[in-house]
Amino acid sequence: GIQVEQSPPDLILQEGANSTLRCNFSDSVNNLQWFHQNPWGQLINLFYIPSGTKQNGRLSATTVATERYSLLYISSSQTTDSGVYFCAAPGGTYKYIFGTGTRLKVLA
Amino acid sequence: DAGVTQSPTHLIKTRGQQVTLRCSPKSGHDTVSWYQQALGQGPQFIFQYYEEEERQRGNFPDRFSGHQFPNYSSELNVNALLLGDSALYLCASSLTALWTAGGNTIYFGEGSWLTVV
């Protein structure tokens, strides 16, 4: 089945810094999602992005489906951006396969 | 517009006991999936329910079972609890019409934290 890998596994930033998170997937996919898991455990949808680029405020995402990767950009990071970022790709008709996540800590 | 709601939020059980977790999907959604997330790991797919039937299952033993009700809400049951079942259990809500169209955005509840002692 499809494998999803994320890098880096851990990231520490000073408030105001920019960062890029990467998601590689082993097979072609028809969609990809990025999530942010807050310290209380809830997974929040950031982007549904099968291809191309989307932006939402300080966050943007790009998926290059032909090269099997997606990038999540965080600009001017804030302490509230801390948490774990997951990407997920379809692992069959009805399920998603999640990467192991990037743990981000933003320092004030 | 109510999002995905789960209950209980936290619970502690003893090895060998049984547990039932509950989920109400986002308004307008008809499909419920359950995921298990162990500490430090990404969520793992347990199964998905649509039209009150389990239609896809991940690599989990039969101790894990579920149910979907006519109002689309769902329960996850785990029997004969093991220490290794301690995890965050997440319910995800979606719309089947979008699955069959080749893609779907899924929405998660806040999860149920299960500790087995």
PDB file of N, CA, C and O in Angstrom, chain B residues 42-78:
ATOM      1  N   GLY B  42       0.973   8.682  13.870  1.00  0.00           N
ATOM      2  CA  GLY B  42      -0.137   9.216  13.105  1.00  0.00           C
ATOM      3  C   GLY B  42      -1.367   8.339  13.291  1.00  0.00           C
ATOM      4  O   GLY B  42      -1.267   7.184  13.714  1.00  0.00           O
ATOM      5  N   PRO B  43      -2.547   8.869  12.994  1.00  0.00           N
ATOM      6  CA  PRO B  43      -3.772   8.060  13.108  1.00  0.00           C
ATOM      7  C   PRO B  43      -3.739   6.840  12.189  1.00  0.00           C
ATOM      8  O   PRO B  43      -3.236   6.911  11.064  1.00  0.00           O
ATOM      9  N   GLN B  44      -4.303   5.714  12.683  1.00  0.00           N
ATOM     10  CA  GLN B  44      -4.406   4.474  11.924  1.00  0.00           C
ATOM     11  C   GLN B  44      -5.891   4.159  11.712  1.00  0.00           C
ATOM     12  O   GLN B  44      -6.670   4.168  12.667  1.00  0.00           O
ATOM     13  N   PHE B  45      -6.238   3.832  10.485  1.00  0.00           N
ATOM     14  CA  PHE B  45      -7.626   3.565  10.115  1.00  0.00           C
ATOM     15  C   PHE B  45      -8.110   2.264  10.746  1.00  0.00           C
ATOM     16  O   PHE B  45      -7.470   1.210  10.594  1.00  0.00           O
ATOM     17  N   ILE B  46      -9.274   2.345  11.440  1.00  0.00           N
ATOM     18  CA  ILE B  46      -9.867   1.132  12.030  1.00  0.00           C
ATOM     19  C   ILE B  46     -10.941   0.578  11.094  1.00  0.00           C
ATOM     20  O   ILE B  46     -10.860  -0.560  10.638  1.00  0.00           O
ATOM     21  N   PHE B  47     -11.965   1.361  10.833  1.00  0.00           N
ATOM     22  CA  PHE B  47     -13.006   0.976   9.875  1.00  0.00           C
ATOM     23  C   PHE B  47     -13.866   2.181   9.531  1.00  0.00           C
ATOM     24  O   PHE B  47     -13.755   3.246  10.129  1.00  0.00           O
ATOM     25  N   GLN B  48     -14.715   1.966   8.500  1.00  0.00           N
ATOM     26  CA  GLN B  48     -15.630   3.012   8.049  1.00  0.00           C
ATOM     27  C   GLN B  48     -17.045   2.444   7.956  1.00  0.00           C
ATOM     28  O   GLN B  48     -17.246   1.305   7.520  1.00  0.00           O
ATOM     29  N   TYR B  49     -18.019   3.267   8.341  1.00  0.00           N
ATOM     30  CA  TYR B  49     -19.421   2.881   8.281  1.00  0.00           C
ATOM     31  C   TYR B  49     -20.198   3.800   7.350  1.00  0.00           C
ATOM     32  O   TYR B  49     -20.031   5.035   7.363  1.00  0.00           O
ATOM     33  N   TYR B  50     -21.037   3.162   6.543  1.00  0.00           N
ATOM     34  CA  TYR B  50     -21.930   3.881   5.628  1.00  0.00           C
ATOM     35  C   TYR B  50     -23.190   3.044   5.494  1.00  0.00           C
ATOM     36  O   TYR B  50     -23.137   1.815   5.362  1.00  0.00           O
ATOM     37  N   GLU B  51     -24.326   3.687   5.522  1.00  0.00           N
ATOM     38  CA  GLU B  51     -25.632   3.010   5.435  1.00  0.00           C
ATOM     39  C   GLU B  51     -25.715   1.873   6.445  1.00  0.00           C
ATOM     40  O   GLU B  51     -26.173   0.759   6.131  1.00  0.00           O
ATOM     41  N   GLU B  52     -25.227   2.158   7.631  1.00  0.00           N
ATOM     42  CA  GLU B  52     -25.319   1.258   8.794  1.00  0.00           C
ATOM     43  C   GLU B  52     -24.518  -0.030   8.621  1.00  0.00           C
ATOM     44  O   GLU B  52     -24.732  -0.993   9.366  1.00  0.00           O
ATOM     45  N   GLU B  53     -23.591  -0.028   7.674  1.00  0.00           N
ATOM     46  CA  GLU B  53     -22.774  -1.214   7.473  1.00  0.00           C
ATOM     47  C   GLU B  53     -21.288  -0.840   7.430  1.00  0.00           C
ATOM     48  O   GLU B  53     -20.926   0.235   6.946  1.00  0.00           O
ATOM     49  N   GLU B  54     -20.457  -1.748   7.900  1.00  0.00           N
ATOM     50  CA  GLU B  54     -19.016  -1.584   7.802  1.00  0.00           C
ATOM     51  C   GLU B  54     -18.610  -1.908   6.371  1.00  0.00           C
ATOM     52  O   GLU B  54     -18.848  -3.023   5.893  1.00  0.00           O
ATOM     53  N   ARG B  55     -17.972  -0.962   5.710  1.00  0.00           N
ATOM     54  CA  ARG B  55     -17.634  -1.236   4.317  1.00  0.00           C
ATOM     55  C   ARG B  55     -16.138  -1.294   4.052  1.00  0.00           C
ATOM     56  O   ARG B  55     -15.735  -1.695   2.963  1.00  0.00           O
ATOM     57  N   GLN B  56     -15.322  -0.912   4.985  1.00  0.00           N
ATOM     58  CA  GLN B  56     -13.886  -1.116   4.847  1.00  0.00           C
ATOM     59  C   GLN B  56     -13.294  -1.191   6.245  1.00  0.00           C
ATOM     60  O   GLN B  56     -13.729  -0.476   7.157  1.00  0.00           O
ATOM     61  N   ARG B  57     -12.300  -2.060   6.385  1.00  0.00           N
ATOM     62  CA  ARG B  57     -11.701  -2.280   7.680  1.00  0.00           C
ATOM     63  C   ARG B  57     -10.183  -2.245   7.556  1.00  0.00           C
ATOM     64  O   ARG B  57      -9.621  -2.736   6.577  1.00  0.00           O
ATOM     65  N   GLY B  58      -9.551  -1.670   8.542  1.00  0.00           N
ATOM     66  CA  GLY B  58      -8.099  -1.672   8.592  1.00  0.00           C
ATOM     67  C   GLY B  58      -7.594  -2.912   9.293  1.00  0.00           C
ATOM     68  O   GLY B  58      -8.342  -3.867   9.551  1.00  0.00           O
ATOM     69  N   ASN B  59      -6.323  -2.917   9.642  1.00  0.00           N
ATOM     70  CA  ASN B  59      -5.689  -4.079  10.238  1.00  0.00           C
ATOM     71  C   ASN B  59      -5.885  -4.102  11.754  1.00  0.00           C
ATOM     72  O   ASN B  59      -4.940  -3.925  12.526  1.00  0.00           O
ATOM     73  N   PHE B  60      -7.098  -4.309  12.184  1.00  0.00           N
ATOM     74  CA  PHE B  60      -7.446  -4.369  13.601  1.00  0.00           C
ATOM     75  C   PHE B  60      -8.198  -5.667  13.875  1.00  0.00           C
ATOM     76  O   PHE B  60      -8.967  -6.139  13.034  1.00  0.00           O
ATOM     77  N   PRO B  61      -7.984  -6.244  15.080  1.00  0.00           N
ATOM     78  CA  PRO B  61      -8.638  -7.520  15.398  1.00  0.00           C
ATOM     79  C   PRO B  61     -10.147  -7.355  15.585  1.00  0.00           C
ATOM     80  O   PRO B  61     -10.665  -6.246  15.711  1.00  0.00           O
ATOM     81  N   ASP B  62     -10.806  -8.509  15.649  1.00  0.00           N
ATOM     82  CA  ASP B  62     -12.266  -8.518  15.781  1.00  0.00           C
ATOM     83  C   ASP B  62     -12.749  -7.956  17.112  1.00  0.00           C
ATOM     84  O   ASP B  62     -13.953  -7.722  17.277  1.00  0.00           O
ATOM     85  N   ARG B  63     -11.826  -7.757  18.052  1.00  0.00           N
ATOM     86  CA  ARG B  63     -12.219  -7.126  19.327  1.00  0.00           C
ATOM     87  C   ARG B  63     -12.756  -5.705  19.093  1.00  0.00           C
ATOM     88  O   ARG B  63     -13.467  -5.159  19.929  1.00  0.00           O
ATOM     89  N   PHE B  64     -12.379  -5.157  17.955  1.00  0.00           N
ATOM     90  CA  PHE B  64     -12.856  -3.820  17.582  1.00  0.00           C
ATOM     91  C   PHE B  64     -14.084  -3.999  16.686  1.00  0.00           C
ATOM     92  O   PHE B  64     -14.007  -4.634  15.621  1.00  0.00           O
ATOM     93  N   SER B  65     -15.194  -3.460  17.122  1.00  0.00           N
ATOM     94  CA  SER B  65     -16.411  -3.543  16.325  1.00  0.00           C
ATOM     95  C   SER B  65     -17.125  -2.201  16.384  1.00  0.00           C
ATOM     96  O   SER B  65     -16.799  -1.346  17.202  1.00  0.00           O
ATOM     97  N   GLY B  66     -18.084  -2.049  15.489  1.00  0.00           N
ATOM     98  CA  GLY B  66     -18.767  -0.764  15.447  1.00  0.00           C
ATOM     99  C   GLY B  66     -20.223  -0.893  15.042  1.00  0.00           C
ATOM    100  O   GLY B  66     -20.720  -1.996  14.758  1.00  0.00           O
ATOM    101  N   HIS B  67     -20.833   0.258  15.008  1.00  0.00           N
ATOM    102  CA  HIS B  67     -22.230   0.302  14.615  1.00  0.00           C
ATOM    103  C   HIS B  67     -22.525   1.697  14.107  1.00  0.00           C
ATOM    104  O   HIS B  67     -21.947   2.678  14.590  1.00  0.00           O
ATOM    105  N   GLN B  68     -23.418   1.775  13.118  1.00  0.00           N
ATOM    106  CA  GLN B  68     -23.908   3.079  12.682  1.00  0.00           C
ATOM    107  C   GLN B  68     -25.425   3.075  12.779  1.00  0.00           C
ATOM    108  O   GLN B  68     -26.083   2.098  12.395  1.00  0.00           O
ATOM    109  N   PHE B  69     -25.985   4.138  13.270  1.00  0.00           N
ATOM    110  CA  PHE B  69     -27.419   4.254  13.476  1.00  0.00           C
ATOM    111  C   PHE B  69     -28.066   5.006  12.306  1.00  0.00           C
ATOM    112  O   PHE B  69     -27.382   5.646  11.520  1.00  0.00           O
ATOM    113  N   PRO B  70     -29.400   4.908  12.196  1.00  0.00           N
ATOM    114  CA  PRO B  70     -30.091   5.578  11.082  1.00  0.00           C
ATOM    115  C   PRO B  70     -29.828   7.080  11.001  1.00  0.00           C
ATOM    116  O   PRO B  70     -29.924   7.665   9.920  1.00  0.00           O
ATOM    117  N   ASN B  71     -29.494   7.708  12.123  1.00  0.00           N
ATOM    118  CA  ASN B  71     -29.222   9.150  12.083  1.00  0.00           C
ATOM    119  C   ASN B  71     -27.749   9.437  11.767  1.00  0.00           C
ATOM    120  O   ASN B  71     -27.296  10.564  11.898  1.00  0.00           O
ATOM    121  N   TYR B  72     -27.021   8.392  11.330  1.00  0.00           N
ATOM    122  CA  TYR B  72     -25.613   8.450  10.902  1.00  0.00           C
ATOM    123  C   TYR B  72     -24.616   8.464  12.062  1.00  0.00           C
ATOM    124  O   TYR B  72     -23.417   8.341  11.802  1.00  0.00           O
ATOM    125  N   SER B  73     -25.074   8.605  13.293  1.00  0.00           N
ATOM    126  CA  SER B  73     -24.138   8.541  14.403  1.00  0.00           C
ATOM    127  C   SER B  73     -23.560   7.136  14.502  1.00  0.00           C
ATOM    128  O   SER B  73     -24.087   6.187  13.898  1.00  0.00           O
ATOM    129  N   SER B  74     -22.471   7.014  15.250  1.00  0.00           N
ATOM    130  CA  SER B  74     -21.760   5.745  15.252  1.00  0.00           C
ATOM    131  C   SER B  74     -21.190   5.456  16.631  1.00  0.00           C
ATOM    132  O   SER B  74     -20.979   6.360  17.446  1.00  0.00           O
ATOM    133  N   GLU B  75     -20.956   4.186  16.887  1.00  0.00           N
ATOM    134  CA  GLU B  75     -20.271   3.729  18.100  1.00  0.00           C
ATOM    135  C   GLU B  75     -19.099   2.849  17.713  1.00  0.00           C
ATOM    136  O   GLU B  75     -19.152   2.119  16.722  1.00  0.00           O
ATOM    137  N   LEU B  76     -18.056   2.944  18.511  1.00  0.00           N
ATOM    138  CA  LEU B  76     -16.910   2.042  18.412  1.00  0.00           C
ATOM    139  C   LEU B  76     -16.872   1.255  19.703  1.00  0.00           C
ATOM    140  O   LEU B  76     -16.884   1.841  20.785  1.00  0.00           O
ATOM    141  N   ASN B  77     -16.840  -0.068  19.601  1.00  0.00           N
ATOM    142  CA  ASN B  77     -16.749  -0.935  20.767  1.00  0.00           C
ATOM    143  C   ASN B  77     -15.427  -1.691  20.733  1.00  0.00           C
ATOM    144  O   ASN B  77     -15.012  -2.188  19.679  1.00  0.00           O
ATOM    145  N   VAL B  78     -14.787  -1.750  21.879  1.00  0.00           N
ATOM    146  CA  VAL B  78     -13.572  -2.539  21.998  1.00  0.00           C
ATOM    147  C   VAL B  78     -13.759  -3.494  23.171  1.00  0.00           C
ATOM    148  O   VAL B  78     -14.028  -3.056  24.301  1.00  0.00           O
TER     149      VAL B  78
END
